[in-house]
Coordinates of C-alpha atoms and ligand atoms in Angstrom, one line a residue:
M1 CA 94.6 134.4 27.1
R2 CA 93.5 135.4 30.5
P3 CA 94.7 139.0 31.4
L4 CA 96.2 138.2 34.8
V5 CA 99.9 139.0 35.2
A6 CA 102.2 139.0 38.2
H7 CA 104.9 141.6 37.5
I8 CA 108.2 141.2 39.4
D9 CA 110.2 144.3 40.0
L10 CA 113.8 143.0 40.4
D11 CA 115.1 146.6 41.1
A12 CA 112.8 146.7 44.1
L13 CA 114.2 143.3 45.2
R14 CA 117.8 144.7 45.0
H15 CA 116.7 147.8 46.8
N16 CA 115.2 145.8 49.7
Y17 CA 118.2 143.6 49.9
Q18 CA 120.4 146.7 50.2
L19 CA 118.1 148.0 52.9
A20 CA 118.5 144.8 54.9
C21 CA 122.3 145.2 54.6
Q22 CA 122.1 148.9 55.7
C23 CA 120.0 147.9 58.7
A24 CA 122.8 145.6 59.8
P25 CA 126.1 147.2 58.7
H26 CA 128.2 144.8 60.7
S27 CA 126.5 141.6 59.4
R28 CA 126.4 139.8 56.1
S29 CA 122.9 139.0 54.8
V30 CA 121.8 135.7 53.5
A31 CA 119.0 136.3 50.9
V32 CA 116.3 133.8 51.8
I33 CA 114.8 132.6 48.5
K34 CA 113.2 129.4 49.7
A35 CA 109.8 128.4 48.4
D36 CA 110.6 129.7 44.9
A37 CA 111.6 133.1 46.5
Y38 CA 108.2 133.3 48.3
G39 CA 106.5 132.8 45.0
H40 CA 108.6 135.4 43.1
G41 CA 110.8 133.0 41.1
A42 CA 113.9 131.7 42.8
L43 CA 116.3 131.6 39.9
E44 CA 115.3 135.0 38.5
C45 CA 115.6 136.5 42.0
A46 CA 119.0 134.9 42.6
R47 CA 120.3 136.1 39.3
A48 CA 119.1 139.6 40.1
L49 CA 120.9 139.5 43.4
A50 CA 124.0 137.7 42.2
H51 CA 126.3 140.8 42.3
D52 CA 125.1 141.9 45.7
A53 CA 124.1 138.9 47.8
S54 CA 126.8 137.2 49.9
A55 CA 124.8 134.0 50.1
F56 CA 121.4 132.5 49.5
A57 CA 119.2 130.3 51.7
V58 CA 116.7 127.6 50.6
A59 CA 114.7 125.0 52.3
C60 CA 115.8 121.9 50.5
L61 CA 118.3 120.3 48.2
E62 CA 116.2 120.4 45.0
E63 CA 115.9 124.2 45.4
A64 CA 119.7 124.5 45.8
V65 CA 120.4 122.3 42.8
T66 CA 118.1 124.4 40.6
L67 CA 120.1 127.5 41.5
R68 CA 123.4 125.8 40.8
E69 CA 122.2 124.5 37.5
G70 CA 121.0 128.0 36.7
G71 CA 124.6 129.3 37.2
I72 CA 124.4 130.6 40.8
T73 CA 127.9 130.3 42.3
A74 CA 127.5 132.1 45.6
P75 CA 127.2 130.0 48.9
I76 CA 123.8 128.4 49.3
I77 CA 122.7 127.2 52.7
L78 CA 120.1 124.5 53.3
L79 CA 118.0 125.9 56.1
E80 CA 116.8 122.5 57.2
G81 CA 119.9 120.6 56.2
I82 CA 119.5 117.2 54.6
F83 CA 116.3 115.2 54.7
S84 CA 118.2 111.9 54.3
A85 CA 121.9 110.8 54.5
D86 CA 122.1 110.1 50.8
E87 CA 121.7 113.8 50.1
L88 CA 125.2 114.5 51.4
A89 CA 126.7 113.5 48.0
L90 CA 124.9 116.3 46.3
V91 CA 125.6 118.7 49.1
D92 CA 129.3 118.0 48.5
D93 CA 129.1 118.0 44.7
H94 CA 127.3 121.4 44.7
R95 CA 129.5 122.9 47.5
L96 CA 126.4 123.7 49.6
W97 CA 126.3 124.8 53.3
M98 CA 124.0 123.0 55.6
A99 CA 122.2 123.6 58.9
V100 CA 122.0 120.7 61.3
H101 CA 119.0 120.5 63.7
S102 CA 119.0 116.9 64.7
A103 CA 121.5 114.3 65.9
W104 CA 121.0 112.0 63.0
Q105 CA 122.1 114.7 60.6
V106 CA 125.4 115.1 62.6
E107 CA 125.9 111.3 62.6
A108 CA 125.3 111.2 58.8
L109 CA 127.8 114.0 58.2
L110 CA 130.5 112.4 60.4
A111 CA 130.0 109.1 58.6
F112 CA 130.4 110.7 55.2
S113 CA 133.7 111.6 53.5
P114 CA 133.2 114.9 51.6
R115 CA 135.8 116.0 49.1
A116 CA 135.9 119.4 50.9
P117 CA 134.7 120.0 54.5
I118 CA 131.1 121.2 54.6
P119 CA 130.2 124.5 56.2
V120 CA 127.8 123.7 59.0
W121 CA 125.4 125.9 61.0
V122 CA 124.2 124.4 64.2
K123 CA 120.6 125.2 64.9
V124 CA 119.6 125.6 68.5
D125 CA 116.0 125.7 69.6
S126 CA 115.9 128.8 71.8
G127 CA 112.2 129.0 72.0
M128 CA 110.5 128.6 68.6
H129 CA 110.1 124.9 69.5
R130 CA 110.1 123.6 65.9
L131 CA 113.6 122.7 64.9
G132 CA 117.0 122.7 66.6
F133 CA 119.0 121.1 69.4
A134 CA 117.9 121.7 73.0
P135 CA 120.2 124.3 74.5
E136 CA 121.6 121.8 77.0
D137 CA 122.7 119.5 74.0
V138 CA 124.3 122.2 71.8
C139 CA 127.7 122.3 73.5
A140 CA 128.3 118.5 72.9
V141 CA 127.2 118.8 69.3
W142 CA 129.4 121.9 68.8
Q143 CA 132.4 120.2 70.3
R144 CA 132.1 117.1 68.1
L145 CA 131.7 119.1 64.9
S146 CA 134.5 121.5 65.7
E147 CA 136.8 118.5 66.0
A148 CA 135.5 116.8 62.8
P149 CA 137.4 117.1 59.5
E150 CA 134.0 116.7 57.7
A151 CA 132.7 120.1 59.0
T152 CA 134.0 123.7 58.8
G153 CA 132.8 127.3 59.3
L154 CA 130.6 126.5 62.3
H155 CA 128.0 129.0 63.2
L156 CA 125.3 129.0 65.8
M157 CA 121.9 129.5 64.3
S158 CA 118.4 130.1 65.8
H159 CA 115.0 131.4 64.8
F160 CA 112.8 133.9 66.7
A161 CA 109.2 133.2 67.3
T162 CA 108.1 136.8 68.1
A163 CA 110.6 139.3 66.7
D164 CA 107.8 141.0 64.8
A165 CA 105.7 141.6 68.0
A166 CA 105.5 144.9 69.9
D167 CA 105.7 142.8 73.2
S168 CA 109.4 142.0 73.3
R169 CA 109.5 139.8 76.4
Y170 CA 109.7 136.4 74.6
F171 CA 112.2 137.8 72.1
Q172 CA 114.4 139.0 75.0
Q173 CA 114.1 135.6 76.7
Q174 CA 115.4 133.9 73.5
M175 CA 118.1 136.5 73.1
T176 CA 119.4 136.0 76.7
L177 CA 119.7 132.3 76.1
L178 CA 121.5 132.8 72.8
Q179 CA 123.9 135.3 74.2
A180 CA 124.9 132.9 77.0
L181 CA 125.5 130.1 74.5
A182 CA 127.4 132.3 72.1
T183 CA 129.8 133.4 74.9
K184 CA 130.2 129.8 76.1
L185 CA 131.0 128.5 72.6
D186 CA 132.7 131.6 71.3
A187 CA 130.4 131.0 68.3
P188 CA 129.6 133.3 65.4
L189 CA 125.9 133.8 65.2
C190 CA 123.1 133.8 62.6
L191 CA 119.9 134.6 64.3
A192 CA 117.9 137.5 62.6
N193 CA 115.0 137.0 60.3
S194 CA 113.4 140.0 58.7
P195 CA 111.8 141.5 61.7
A196 CA 114.9 141.1 63.8
T197 CA 117.0 142.5 60.9
L198 CA 114.7 145.6 60.9
A199 CA 114.0 146.1 64.6
W200 CA 116.6 144.3 66.7
P201 CA 120.3 145.3 66.2
V202 CA 121.1 143.2 69.3
A203 CA 120.2 140.1 67.3
H204 CA 122.5 141.0 64.3
G205 CA 125.2 138.4 64.0
A206 CA 128.0 137.5 61.6
W207 CA 125.1 136.7 59.3
N208 CA 121.4 137.6 59.2
R209 CA 118.6 135.8 57.3
P210 CA 116.2 138.3 55.8
G211 CA 113.3 136.7 53.8
I212 CA 109.9 138.3 53.6
M213 CA 111.3 141.9 53.7
L214 CA 113.2 141.3 50.5
Y215 CA 109.9 141.0 48.7
G216 CA 108.7 144.3 50.2
S217 CA 106.4 143.2 53.0
N218 CA 106.7 144.9 56.4
P219 CA 106.9 142.0 58.9
L220 CA 106.5 144.3 61.9
E221 CA 103.3 145.3 63.7
T222 CA 104.0 148.9 63.1
A223 CA 105.8 151.0 60.5
T224 CA 109.3 152.4 61.1
P225 CA 111.5 154.7 59.0
A226 CA 113.2 151.5 57.7
T227 CA 110.0 149.7 56.8
D228 CA 108.7 152.8 55.1
R229 CA 111.6 152.4 52.6
L230 CA 110.6 148.8 51.6
R231 CA 109.3 148.5 48.0
P232 CA 106.8 145.9 46.9
V233 CA 108.4 143.4 44.4
M234 CA 105.2 141.8 43.1
T235 CA 102.4 143.6 41.5
L236 CA 99.4 141.5 40.5
R237 CA 97.4 143.1 37.6
S238 CA 94.3 141.9 35.8
E239 CA 91.4 143.3 33.8
I240 CA 87.8 143.9 34.5
I241 CA 86.0 141.3 32.4
A242 CA 82.4 142.2 33.1
L243 CA 80.3 145.0 34.6
R244 CA 76.8 144.6 35.9
D245 CA 74.2 146.6 37.8
V246 CA 72.5 145.1 40.9
E247 CA 69.6 146.4 42.9
A248 CA 69.9 147.5 46.5
G249 CA 69.8 144.5 48.8
E250 CA 71.0 142.0 46.1
P251 CA 73.8 139.6 47.3
V252 CA 77.0 139.2 45.3
G253 CA 79.3 136.1 45.2
Y254 CA 79.5 132.9 47.3
G255 CA 77.2 132.7 50.3
G256 CA 75.9 136.1 49.4
R257 CA 78.2 137.5 52.1
W258 CA 78.2 141.0 50.5
R259 CA 74.9 142.7 49.8
A260 CA 74.6 145.9 47.9
P261 CA 73.6 148.7 50.3
R262 CA 72.4 150.8 47.4
P263 CA 71.9 150.3 43.6
S264 CA 75.5 149.3 42.6
R265 CA 77.7 148.7 39.6
I266 CA 79.8 145.6 40.1
A267 CA 83.1 145.0 38.3
V268 CA 84.4 141.4 37.9
V269 CA 88.2 141.1 37.8
A270 CA 89.7 138.0 36.3
G271 CA 91.7 136.3 39.1
G272 CA 91.1 134.2 42.2
Y273 CA 92.1 131.4 44.4
G274 CA 93.9 129.5 41.7
D275 CA 96.2 132.6 41.3
G276 CA 97.0 132.7 45.0
Y277 CA 94.6 135.5 45.6
D278 CA 92.5 134.9 48.6
Ligands
LIG1 C1 112.1 131.4 56.2 C2 113.2 131.5 57.2 C3 113.8 132.8 57.4 C4 113.3 134.1 56.8 O1 112.3 134.5 57.7 P1 111.5 135.9 57.3 O2 110.6 136.1 58.5 O3 110.7 135.6 56.0 O4 112.5 137.0 57.1 C5 114.9 132.8 58.2 N1 115.4 131.7 58.8 C6 114.8 130.5 58.6 C7 115.3 129.3 59.3 C8 113.7 130.4 57.8 O5 113.1 129.2 57.6

């Protein structure tokens, strides 16, 4: 067999989750384990965090069902909500929480009769301009859902475009808009991704949503005392499978983009694009 192994350090994952919690002592932290826990194995990561994590977040229903079938009982939130109305039956069966970012999702929920009210996070587009209700439409949506027996546990959710950047002007602009909305609606908030969890206490809400930092990656442009404590979760190891000697000036690899500046010994490591290694 090929000698390439991705080793996953679940102690480091737990450590990083605790760090996210320590950075925001007044918030609860949703462990974002979408996309197979950023490639680290969602079910294994969820099991490793089961005693610590207050909730998990995934991108879609099939990811949530895999966790439930694997024995995960904590709340699981669908960050993009449902993709079609018929998914609501499984959301109800599996006691999932859902974001709503579009009017049709609200209509579908209000036309559905869940056995228990579904916890709903209302996503507002405060400047990322990908998903979410326009700020001027959020109050009407919030009002309808707060009166609906189908929905419960309303939170206002948003996503930051530049919380990782040293230039904080756009972040501040998003924050100002969100604080005005939160005051108007008296809404509990869920705003902070990893960089905002690490660097922006002002963005910490009832919940935060750390993702990439759980896996040990520093999402900020610079290091801070907190980011220095992150531990890498994945270590990719392989073996050298060939050694060769090339003359000065000889090219190595596709396009000959590297040329030996002097007589050189070249080691070839088993691993490449197919393993996710650029
Ligand atoms: C992926 C995702 C997160 C986590 O973001 P990180 O930058 O990885 O911490 C948070 N919220 C939403 C809506 C996401 O899609």
